[in-house]
Short mmCIF file of C-alpha atoms in Angstrom, two decimals:
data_model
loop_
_atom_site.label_atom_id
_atom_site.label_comp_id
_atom_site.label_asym_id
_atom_site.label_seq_id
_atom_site.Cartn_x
_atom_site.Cartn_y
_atom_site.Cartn_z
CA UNK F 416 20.19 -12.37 -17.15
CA UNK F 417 19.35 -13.23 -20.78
CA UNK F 418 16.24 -11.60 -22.53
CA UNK F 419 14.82 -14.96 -23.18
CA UNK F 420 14.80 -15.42 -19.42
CA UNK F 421 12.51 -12.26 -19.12
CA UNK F 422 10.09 -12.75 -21.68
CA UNK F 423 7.29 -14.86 -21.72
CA UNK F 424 7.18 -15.12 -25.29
CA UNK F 425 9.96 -15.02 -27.35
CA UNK F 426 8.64 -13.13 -30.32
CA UNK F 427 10.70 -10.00 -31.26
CA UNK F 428 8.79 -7.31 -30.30
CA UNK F 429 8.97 -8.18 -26.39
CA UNK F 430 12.34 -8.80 -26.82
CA UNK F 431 12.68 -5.57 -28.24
CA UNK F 432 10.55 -4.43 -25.24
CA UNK F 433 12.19 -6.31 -22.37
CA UNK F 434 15.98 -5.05 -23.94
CA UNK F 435 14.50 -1.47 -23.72
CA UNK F 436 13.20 -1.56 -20.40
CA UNK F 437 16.64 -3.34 -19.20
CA UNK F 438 18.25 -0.32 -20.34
CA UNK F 439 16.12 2.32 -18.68
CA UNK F 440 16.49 0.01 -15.04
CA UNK F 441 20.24 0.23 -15.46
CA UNK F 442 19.85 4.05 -16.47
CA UNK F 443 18.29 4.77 -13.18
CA UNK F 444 21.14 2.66 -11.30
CA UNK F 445 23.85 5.18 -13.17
CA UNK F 446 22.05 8.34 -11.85
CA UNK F 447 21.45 6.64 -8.24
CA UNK F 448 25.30 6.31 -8.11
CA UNK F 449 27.49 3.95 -6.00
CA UNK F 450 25.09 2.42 -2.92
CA UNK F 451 26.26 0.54 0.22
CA UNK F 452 24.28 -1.41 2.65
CA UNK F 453 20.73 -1.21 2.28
CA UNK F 454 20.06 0.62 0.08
CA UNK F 455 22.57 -1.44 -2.40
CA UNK F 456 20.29 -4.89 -1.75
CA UNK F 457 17.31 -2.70 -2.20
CA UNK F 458 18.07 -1.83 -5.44
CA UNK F 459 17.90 -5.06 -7.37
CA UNK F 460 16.33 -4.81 -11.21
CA UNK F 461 13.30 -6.17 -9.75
CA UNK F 462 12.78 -3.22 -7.17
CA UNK F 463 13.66 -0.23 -10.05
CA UNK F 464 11.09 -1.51 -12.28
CA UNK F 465 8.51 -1.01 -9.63
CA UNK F 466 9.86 2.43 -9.43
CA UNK F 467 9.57 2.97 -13.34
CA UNK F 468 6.55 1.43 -14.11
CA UNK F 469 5.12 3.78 -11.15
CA UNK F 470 6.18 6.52 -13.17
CA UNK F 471 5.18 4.84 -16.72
CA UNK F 472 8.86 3.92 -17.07
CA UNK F 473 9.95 7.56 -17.44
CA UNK F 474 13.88 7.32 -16.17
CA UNK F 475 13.76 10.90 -14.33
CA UNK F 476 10.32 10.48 -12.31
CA UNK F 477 11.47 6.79 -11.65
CA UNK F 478 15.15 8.12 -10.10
CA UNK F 479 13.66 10.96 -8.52
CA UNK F 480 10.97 8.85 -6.53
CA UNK F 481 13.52 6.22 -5.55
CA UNK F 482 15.75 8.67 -3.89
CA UNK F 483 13.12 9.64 -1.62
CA UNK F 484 12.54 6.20 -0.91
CA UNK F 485 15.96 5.69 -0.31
CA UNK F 486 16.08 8.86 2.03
CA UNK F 487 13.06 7.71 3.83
CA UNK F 488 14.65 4.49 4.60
CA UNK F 489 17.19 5.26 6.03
CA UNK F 490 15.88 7.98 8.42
CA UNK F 491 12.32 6.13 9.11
CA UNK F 492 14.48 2.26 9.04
CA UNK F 493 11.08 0.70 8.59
CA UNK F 494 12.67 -2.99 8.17
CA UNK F 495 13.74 -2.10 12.24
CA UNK F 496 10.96 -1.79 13.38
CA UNK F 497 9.61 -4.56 16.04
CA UNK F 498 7.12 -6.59 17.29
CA UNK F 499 7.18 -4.89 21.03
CA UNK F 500 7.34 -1.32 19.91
CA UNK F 501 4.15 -1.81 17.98
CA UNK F 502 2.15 -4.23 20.01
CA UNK F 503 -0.40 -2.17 21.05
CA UNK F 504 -1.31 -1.23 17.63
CA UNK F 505 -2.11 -4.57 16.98
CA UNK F 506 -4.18 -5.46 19.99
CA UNK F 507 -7.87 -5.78 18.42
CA UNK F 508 -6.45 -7.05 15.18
CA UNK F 509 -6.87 -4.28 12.94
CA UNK F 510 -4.04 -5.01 10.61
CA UNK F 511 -2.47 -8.51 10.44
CA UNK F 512 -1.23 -11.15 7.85
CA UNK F 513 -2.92 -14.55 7.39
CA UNK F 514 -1.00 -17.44 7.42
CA UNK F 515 -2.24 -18.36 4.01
CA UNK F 516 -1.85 -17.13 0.47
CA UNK F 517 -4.38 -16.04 -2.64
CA UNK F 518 -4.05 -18.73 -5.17
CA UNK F 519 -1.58 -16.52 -6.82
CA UNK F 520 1.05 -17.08 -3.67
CA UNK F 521 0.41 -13.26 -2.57
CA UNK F 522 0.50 -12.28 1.13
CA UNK F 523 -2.56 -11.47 2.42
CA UNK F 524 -3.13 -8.15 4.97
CA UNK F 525 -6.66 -8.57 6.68
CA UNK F 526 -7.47 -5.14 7.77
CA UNK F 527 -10.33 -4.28 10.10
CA UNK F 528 -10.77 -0.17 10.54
CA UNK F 529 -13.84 -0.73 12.46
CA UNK F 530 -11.62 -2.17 15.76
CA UNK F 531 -9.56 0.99 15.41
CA UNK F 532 -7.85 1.17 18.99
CA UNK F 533 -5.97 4.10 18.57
CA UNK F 534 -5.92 8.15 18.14
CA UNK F 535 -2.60 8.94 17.07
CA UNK F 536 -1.32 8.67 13.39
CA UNK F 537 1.89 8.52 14.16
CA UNK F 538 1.54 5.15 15.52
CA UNK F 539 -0.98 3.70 13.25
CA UNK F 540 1.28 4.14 10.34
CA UNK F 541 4.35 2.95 11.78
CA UNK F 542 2.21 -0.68 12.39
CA UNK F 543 0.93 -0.08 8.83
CA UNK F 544 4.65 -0.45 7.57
CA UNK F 545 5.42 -3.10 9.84
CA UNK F 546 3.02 -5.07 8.71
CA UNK F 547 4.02 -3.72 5.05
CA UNK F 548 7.67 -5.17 5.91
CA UNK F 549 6.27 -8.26 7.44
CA UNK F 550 4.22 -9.05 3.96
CA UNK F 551 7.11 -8.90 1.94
CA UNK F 552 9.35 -10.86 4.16
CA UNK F 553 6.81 -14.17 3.76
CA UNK F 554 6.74 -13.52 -0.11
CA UNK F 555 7.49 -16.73 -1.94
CA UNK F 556 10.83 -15.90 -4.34
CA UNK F 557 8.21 -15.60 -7.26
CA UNK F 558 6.08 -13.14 -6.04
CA UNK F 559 5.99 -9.41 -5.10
CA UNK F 560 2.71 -8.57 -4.36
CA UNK F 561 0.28 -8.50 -1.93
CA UNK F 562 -3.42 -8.47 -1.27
CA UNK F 563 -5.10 -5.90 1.13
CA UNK F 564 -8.66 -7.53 2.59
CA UNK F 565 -10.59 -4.54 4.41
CA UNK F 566 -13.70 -5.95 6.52
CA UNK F 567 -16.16 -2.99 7.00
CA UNK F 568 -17.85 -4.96 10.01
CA UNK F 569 -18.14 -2.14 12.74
CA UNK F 570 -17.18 0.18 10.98
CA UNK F 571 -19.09 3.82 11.80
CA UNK F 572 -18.33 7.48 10.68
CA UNK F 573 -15.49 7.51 14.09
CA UNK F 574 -13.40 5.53 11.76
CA UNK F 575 -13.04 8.04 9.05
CA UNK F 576 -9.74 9.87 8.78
CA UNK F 577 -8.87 11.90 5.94
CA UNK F 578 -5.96 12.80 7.05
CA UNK F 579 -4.58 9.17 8.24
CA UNK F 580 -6.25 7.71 4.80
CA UNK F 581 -3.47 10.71 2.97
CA UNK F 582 -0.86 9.08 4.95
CA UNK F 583 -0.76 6.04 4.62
CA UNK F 584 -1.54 6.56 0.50
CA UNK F 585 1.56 8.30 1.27
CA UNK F 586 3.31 5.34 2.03
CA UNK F 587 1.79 2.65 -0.24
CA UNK F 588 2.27 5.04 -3.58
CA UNK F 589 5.68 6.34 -2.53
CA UNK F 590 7.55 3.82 -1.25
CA UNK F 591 6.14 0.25 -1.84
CA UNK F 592 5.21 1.03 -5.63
CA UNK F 593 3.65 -1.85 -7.21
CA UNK F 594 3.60 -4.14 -4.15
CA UNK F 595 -0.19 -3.92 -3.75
CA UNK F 596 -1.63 -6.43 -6.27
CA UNK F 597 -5.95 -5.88 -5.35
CA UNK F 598 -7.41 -4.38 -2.51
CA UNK F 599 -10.92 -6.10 -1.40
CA UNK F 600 -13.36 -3.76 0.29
CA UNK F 601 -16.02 -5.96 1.52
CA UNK F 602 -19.27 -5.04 2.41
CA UNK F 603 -18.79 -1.14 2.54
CA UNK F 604 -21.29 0.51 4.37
CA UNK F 605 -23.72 3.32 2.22
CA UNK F 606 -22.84 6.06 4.35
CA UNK F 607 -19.41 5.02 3.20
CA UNK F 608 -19.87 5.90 -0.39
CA UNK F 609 -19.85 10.12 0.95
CA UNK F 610 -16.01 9.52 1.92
CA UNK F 611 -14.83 7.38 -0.72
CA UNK F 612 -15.74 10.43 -3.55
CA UNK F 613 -13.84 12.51 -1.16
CA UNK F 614 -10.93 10.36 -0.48
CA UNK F 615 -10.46 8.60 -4.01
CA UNK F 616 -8.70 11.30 -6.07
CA UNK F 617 -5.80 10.65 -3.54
CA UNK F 618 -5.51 7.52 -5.85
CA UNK F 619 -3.10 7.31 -8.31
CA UNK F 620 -4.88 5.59 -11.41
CA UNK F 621 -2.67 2.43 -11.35
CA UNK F 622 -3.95 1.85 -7.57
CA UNK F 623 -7.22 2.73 -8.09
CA UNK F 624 -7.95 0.24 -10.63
CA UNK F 625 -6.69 -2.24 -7.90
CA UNK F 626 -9.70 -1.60 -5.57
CA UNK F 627 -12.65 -3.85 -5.84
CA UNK F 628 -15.37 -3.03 -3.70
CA UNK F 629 -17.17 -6.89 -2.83
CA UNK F 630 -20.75 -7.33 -1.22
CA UNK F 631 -21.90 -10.81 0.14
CA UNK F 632 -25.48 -10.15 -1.28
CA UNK F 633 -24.17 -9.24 -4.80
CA UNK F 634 -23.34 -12.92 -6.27
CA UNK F 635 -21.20 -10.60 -9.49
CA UNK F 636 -18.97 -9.90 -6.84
CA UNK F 637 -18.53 -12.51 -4.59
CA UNK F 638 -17.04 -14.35 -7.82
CA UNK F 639 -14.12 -12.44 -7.41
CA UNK F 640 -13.33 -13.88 -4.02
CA UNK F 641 -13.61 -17.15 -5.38
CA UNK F 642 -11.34 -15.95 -8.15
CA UNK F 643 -8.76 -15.19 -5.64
CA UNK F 644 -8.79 -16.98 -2.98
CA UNK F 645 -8.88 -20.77 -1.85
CA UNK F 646 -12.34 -20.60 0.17
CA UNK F 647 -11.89 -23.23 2.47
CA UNK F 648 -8.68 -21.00 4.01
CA UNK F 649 -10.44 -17.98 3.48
CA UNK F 650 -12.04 -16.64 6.37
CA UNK F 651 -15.92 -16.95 6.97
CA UNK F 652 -16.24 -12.75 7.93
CA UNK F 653 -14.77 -12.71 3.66
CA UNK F 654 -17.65 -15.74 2.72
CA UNK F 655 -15.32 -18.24 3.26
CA UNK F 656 -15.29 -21.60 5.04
CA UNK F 657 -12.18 -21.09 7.86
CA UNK F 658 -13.94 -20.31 10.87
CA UNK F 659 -10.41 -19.38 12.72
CA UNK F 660 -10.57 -16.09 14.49
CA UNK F 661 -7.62 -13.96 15.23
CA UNK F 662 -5.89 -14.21 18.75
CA UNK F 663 -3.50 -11.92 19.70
CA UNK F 664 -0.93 -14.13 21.75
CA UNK F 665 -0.75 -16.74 18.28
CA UNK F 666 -0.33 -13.62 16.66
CA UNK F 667 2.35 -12.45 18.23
CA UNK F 668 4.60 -15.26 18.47
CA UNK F 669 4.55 -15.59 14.23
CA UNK F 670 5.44 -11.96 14.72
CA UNK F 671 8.55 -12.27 16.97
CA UNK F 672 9.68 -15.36 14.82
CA UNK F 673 9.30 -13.12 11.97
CA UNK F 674 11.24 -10.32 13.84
CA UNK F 675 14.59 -12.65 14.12
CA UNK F 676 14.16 -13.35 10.27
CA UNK F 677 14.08 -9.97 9.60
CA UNK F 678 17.50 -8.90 9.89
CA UNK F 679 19.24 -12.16 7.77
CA UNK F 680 16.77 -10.94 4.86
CA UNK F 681 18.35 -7.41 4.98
CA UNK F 682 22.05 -9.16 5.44
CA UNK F 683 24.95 -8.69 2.85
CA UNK F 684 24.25 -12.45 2.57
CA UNK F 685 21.13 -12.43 1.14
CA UNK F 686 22.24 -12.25 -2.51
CA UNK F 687 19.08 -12.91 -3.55
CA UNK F 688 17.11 -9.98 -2.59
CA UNK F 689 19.83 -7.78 -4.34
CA UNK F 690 20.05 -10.04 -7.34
CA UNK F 691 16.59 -10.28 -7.97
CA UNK F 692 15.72 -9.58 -11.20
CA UNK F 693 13.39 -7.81 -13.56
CA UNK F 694 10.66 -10.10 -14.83
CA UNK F 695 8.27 -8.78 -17.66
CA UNK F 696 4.41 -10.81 -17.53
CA UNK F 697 1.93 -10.25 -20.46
CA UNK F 698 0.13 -7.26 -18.65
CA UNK F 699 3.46 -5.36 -19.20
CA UNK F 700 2.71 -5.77 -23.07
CA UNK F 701 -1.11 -5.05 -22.50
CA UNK F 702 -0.34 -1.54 -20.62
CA UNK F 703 2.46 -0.64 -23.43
CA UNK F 704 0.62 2.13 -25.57
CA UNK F 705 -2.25 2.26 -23.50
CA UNK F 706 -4.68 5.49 -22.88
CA UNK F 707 -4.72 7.18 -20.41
CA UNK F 708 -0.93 7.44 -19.18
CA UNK F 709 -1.45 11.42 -19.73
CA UNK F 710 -3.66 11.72 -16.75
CA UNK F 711 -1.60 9.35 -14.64
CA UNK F 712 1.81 11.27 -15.27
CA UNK F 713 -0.27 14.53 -14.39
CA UNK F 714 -1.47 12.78 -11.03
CA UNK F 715 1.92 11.92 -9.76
CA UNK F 716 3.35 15.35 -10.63
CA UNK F 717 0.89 16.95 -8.55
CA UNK F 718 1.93 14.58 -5.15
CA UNK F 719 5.36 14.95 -5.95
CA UNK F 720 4.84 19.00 -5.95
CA UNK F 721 3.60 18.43 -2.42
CA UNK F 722 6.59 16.21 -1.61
CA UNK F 723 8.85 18.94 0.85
CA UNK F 724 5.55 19.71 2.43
CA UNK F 725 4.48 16.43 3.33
CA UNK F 726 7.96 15.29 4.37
CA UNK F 727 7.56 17.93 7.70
CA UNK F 728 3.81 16.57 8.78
CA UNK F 729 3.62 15.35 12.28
CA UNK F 730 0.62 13.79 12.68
CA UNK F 731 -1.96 14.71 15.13
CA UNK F 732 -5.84 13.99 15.35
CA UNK F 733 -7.47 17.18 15.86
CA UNK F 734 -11.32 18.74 16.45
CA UNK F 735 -10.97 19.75 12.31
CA UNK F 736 -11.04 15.78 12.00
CA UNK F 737 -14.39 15.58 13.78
CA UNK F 738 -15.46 18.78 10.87
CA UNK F 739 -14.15 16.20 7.92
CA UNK F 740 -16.67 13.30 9.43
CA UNK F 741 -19.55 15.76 9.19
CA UNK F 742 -18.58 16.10 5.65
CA UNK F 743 -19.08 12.25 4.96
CA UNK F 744 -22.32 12.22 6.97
CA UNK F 745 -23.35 14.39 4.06
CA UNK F 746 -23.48 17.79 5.86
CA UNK F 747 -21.12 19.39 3.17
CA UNK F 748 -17.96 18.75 1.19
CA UNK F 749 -16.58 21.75 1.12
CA UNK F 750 -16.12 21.79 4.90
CA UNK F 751 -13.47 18.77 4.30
CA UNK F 752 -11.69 21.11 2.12
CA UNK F 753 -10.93 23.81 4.40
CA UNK F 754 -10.64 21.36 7.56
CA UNK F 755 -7.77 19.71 6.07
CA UNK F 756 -5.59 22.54 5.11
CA UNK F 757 -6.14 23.81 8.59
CA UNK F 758 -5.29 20.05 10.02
CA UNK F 759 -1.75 20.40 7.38
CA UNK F 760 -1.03 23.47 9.11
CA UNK F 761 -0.99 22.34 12.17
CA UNK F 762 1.06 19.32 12.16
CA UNK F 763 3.55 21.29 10.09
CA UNK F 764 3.68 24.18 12.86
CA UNK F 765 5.15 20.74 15.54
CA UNK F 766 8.47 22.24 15.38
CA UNK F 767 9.79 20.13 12.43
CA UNK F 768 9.55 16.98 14.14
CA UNK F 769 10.75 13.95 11.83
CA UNK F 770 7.92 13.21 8.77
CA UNK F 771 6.37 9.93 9.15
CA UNK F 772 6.32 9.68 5.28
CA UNK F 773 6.83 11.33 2.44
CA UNK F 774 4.20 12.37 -0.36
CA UNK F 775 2.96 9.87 -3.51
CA UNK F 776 -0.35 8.94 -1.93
CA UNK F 777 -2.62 5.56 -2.21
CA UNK F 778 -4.63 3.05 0.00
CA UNK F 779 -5.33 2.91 4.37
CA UNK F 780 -6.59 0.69 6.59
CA UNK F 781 -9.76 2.95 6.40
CA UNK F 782 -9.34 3.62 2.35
CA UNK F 783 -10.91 1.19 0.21
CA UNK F 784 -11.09 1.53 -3.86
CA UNK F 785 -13.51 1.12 -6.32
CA UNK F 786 -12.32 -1.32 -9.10
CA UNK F 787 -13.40 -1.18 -12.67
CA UNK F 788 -17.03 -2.50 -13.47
CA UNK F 789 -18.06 -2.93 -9.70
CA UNK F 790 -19.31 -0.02 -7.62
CA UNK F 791 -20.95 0.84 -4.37
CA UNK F 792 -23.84 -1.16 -3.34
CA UNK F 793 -27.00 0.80 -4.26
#
């Protein structure tokens, strides 16, 4: 592919920029070596880049992230997972994908924590991913991104997990880098506000800045749903005019038709997704030379220092979960400290059973962000 393919504008400097950035994708693709199979149509320019801007386009960090992707892949085979072995995750709706788009031509991922129906972790990640897997499959070709909605409606202090709101950042920040595009929290309860000071350092800064917290009484912020979203598709629960509701047997025929396309996407004959290639927008130039990059660098080398660790956690809900609610009720913060270690230390006593992730944290079903200039409702 030619620079002027790449480049939105053709003046030299992003030239310059794209050629550079071209050269550090195929650097990583030396140091990953010869790949086969999967892992070779994973690869494509497009997917590295994710890697490397996740790591501020640092070569080393980028490889060394990608590996573990790679690894988890092909132990966890997320893109084999199916319909009927996570159905009952899926029962109330807590995670599904519309069948429409933003106005960008994102998937959307409606996710309702508050019709939890559920207690192990295990589980509730492996339907995470799915669903993950399932967004990217209905991406149009020119899109890579998707948008998390999280409706706080019933939503009460039995839906707080620390520990399942670490995993599944987990997930999100270490192996589907860049695919979250903005994360809606809407209408966030007050007592809320307790759990997200706790939980939001598990943020890398790139995600963080993702999460908009939206309030249907606060007109500054229900601009940005009309920003985003067409509001005669967008649900009425979001302020929107489709009064559709979801049903579980609709539901789960898409799925299963979704479930046959799944393998053909991850064929040797879908050149495409291996071919894709590495596209730079204007907000590439706008982040070049930014502030700031310091403390990001600094908060993925402490996840990836955790890395072995978190590769060995079995999940398991446990009475210390009960001790990190208290904390969000406001009892005391310190508490959620100490209960998690002692939650980590259990699940990594479970006889090395197999991980369910490993360790570059971000977003859950029950972890919304704040995004710049918005915050909690007063």
């Amino acid at each position: 592919m030619s620079s002027a393919s790449g480049v939105n504008n053709g003046d030299g400097k992003e030239a310059a920029l794209f050629e550079q950035r071209l050269s550090k994708i195929g650097e990583v693709r030396a140091a990953l070596g010869q790949l086969s199979g999967k892992a070779a149509l994973y690869c494509s320019d497009a997917s590295i880049a994710r890697y490397l801007v996740a790591r501020n386009w640092e070569v080393k960090k980028a490889t060394k992230m990608l590996k573990k992707t790679l690894k988890w892949r092909s132990e966890y085979k997320p893109d084999e997972i199916r319909w009927d072995e996570i159905a009952n995750e899926a029962a109330t709706g807590k995670i599904y994908r519309t069948d429409y788009f933003d106005k960008s031509g994102r998937s959307i991922l409606v996710m309702r924590p508050g019709v939890q129906n559920t207690k192990k972790a295990k589980g509730q990640i492996r339907y995470l991913v799915y669903c993950m897997e399932n967004a990217i499959l209905n991406l149009p070709h020119d899109q890579s991104q998707m948008v998390w909605l999280i409706d706080f409606a019933g939503f009460s202090l039995s839906n707080i997990s620390l520990h399942v709101t670490k995993l599944t950042a987990d997930v999100l920040q270490g192996h589907y880098p860049e695919r979250l595009g903005v994360a809606i929290l809407y209408n966030a309860p007050k007592f809320f506000e307790s759990f997200w000071k706790i939980a939001s350092p598990i943020l890398e800064p790139k995600t963080f800045n993702k999460v908009k917290f939206v309030y249907p009484d606060r007109p500054e912020t229900n601009k940005i749903m009309e920003d985003l979203f067409n509001m005669e598709e967008l649900e009425s629960a979001f302020g929107g005019k489709n009064q559709a509701t979801f049903n579980i047997n609709d539901y789960a025929a898409r799925m299963r038709e979704d479930d046959i396309k799944m393998p053909l996407f991850w064929s040797p004959e879908n050149t495409a997704l291996a071919s894709e290639p590495y596209v730079m927008v204007n907000k590439d130039m706008a982040q070049e030379g930014s502030s700031g990059l310091k403390s990001e660098e600094t908060a993925s080398e402490k996840r990836e220092e955790t890395d072995t660790e978190s590769e060995n956690r079995e999940e398991t809900e446990s009475e210390s979960e009960r001790a990190e609610i208290d904390s969000v009720s406001g009892k005391r913060e310190e508490t959620v400290a100490v209960s998690d270690k002692r939650e980590e230390k259990e699940t990594e006593s479970e006889n090395g059973k197999a991980a369910v992730t490993s360790s570059n944290g971000v977003e859950l079903t029950s972890l919304p962000g704040e995004g710049k200039g918005i915050t909690p409702a007063d």
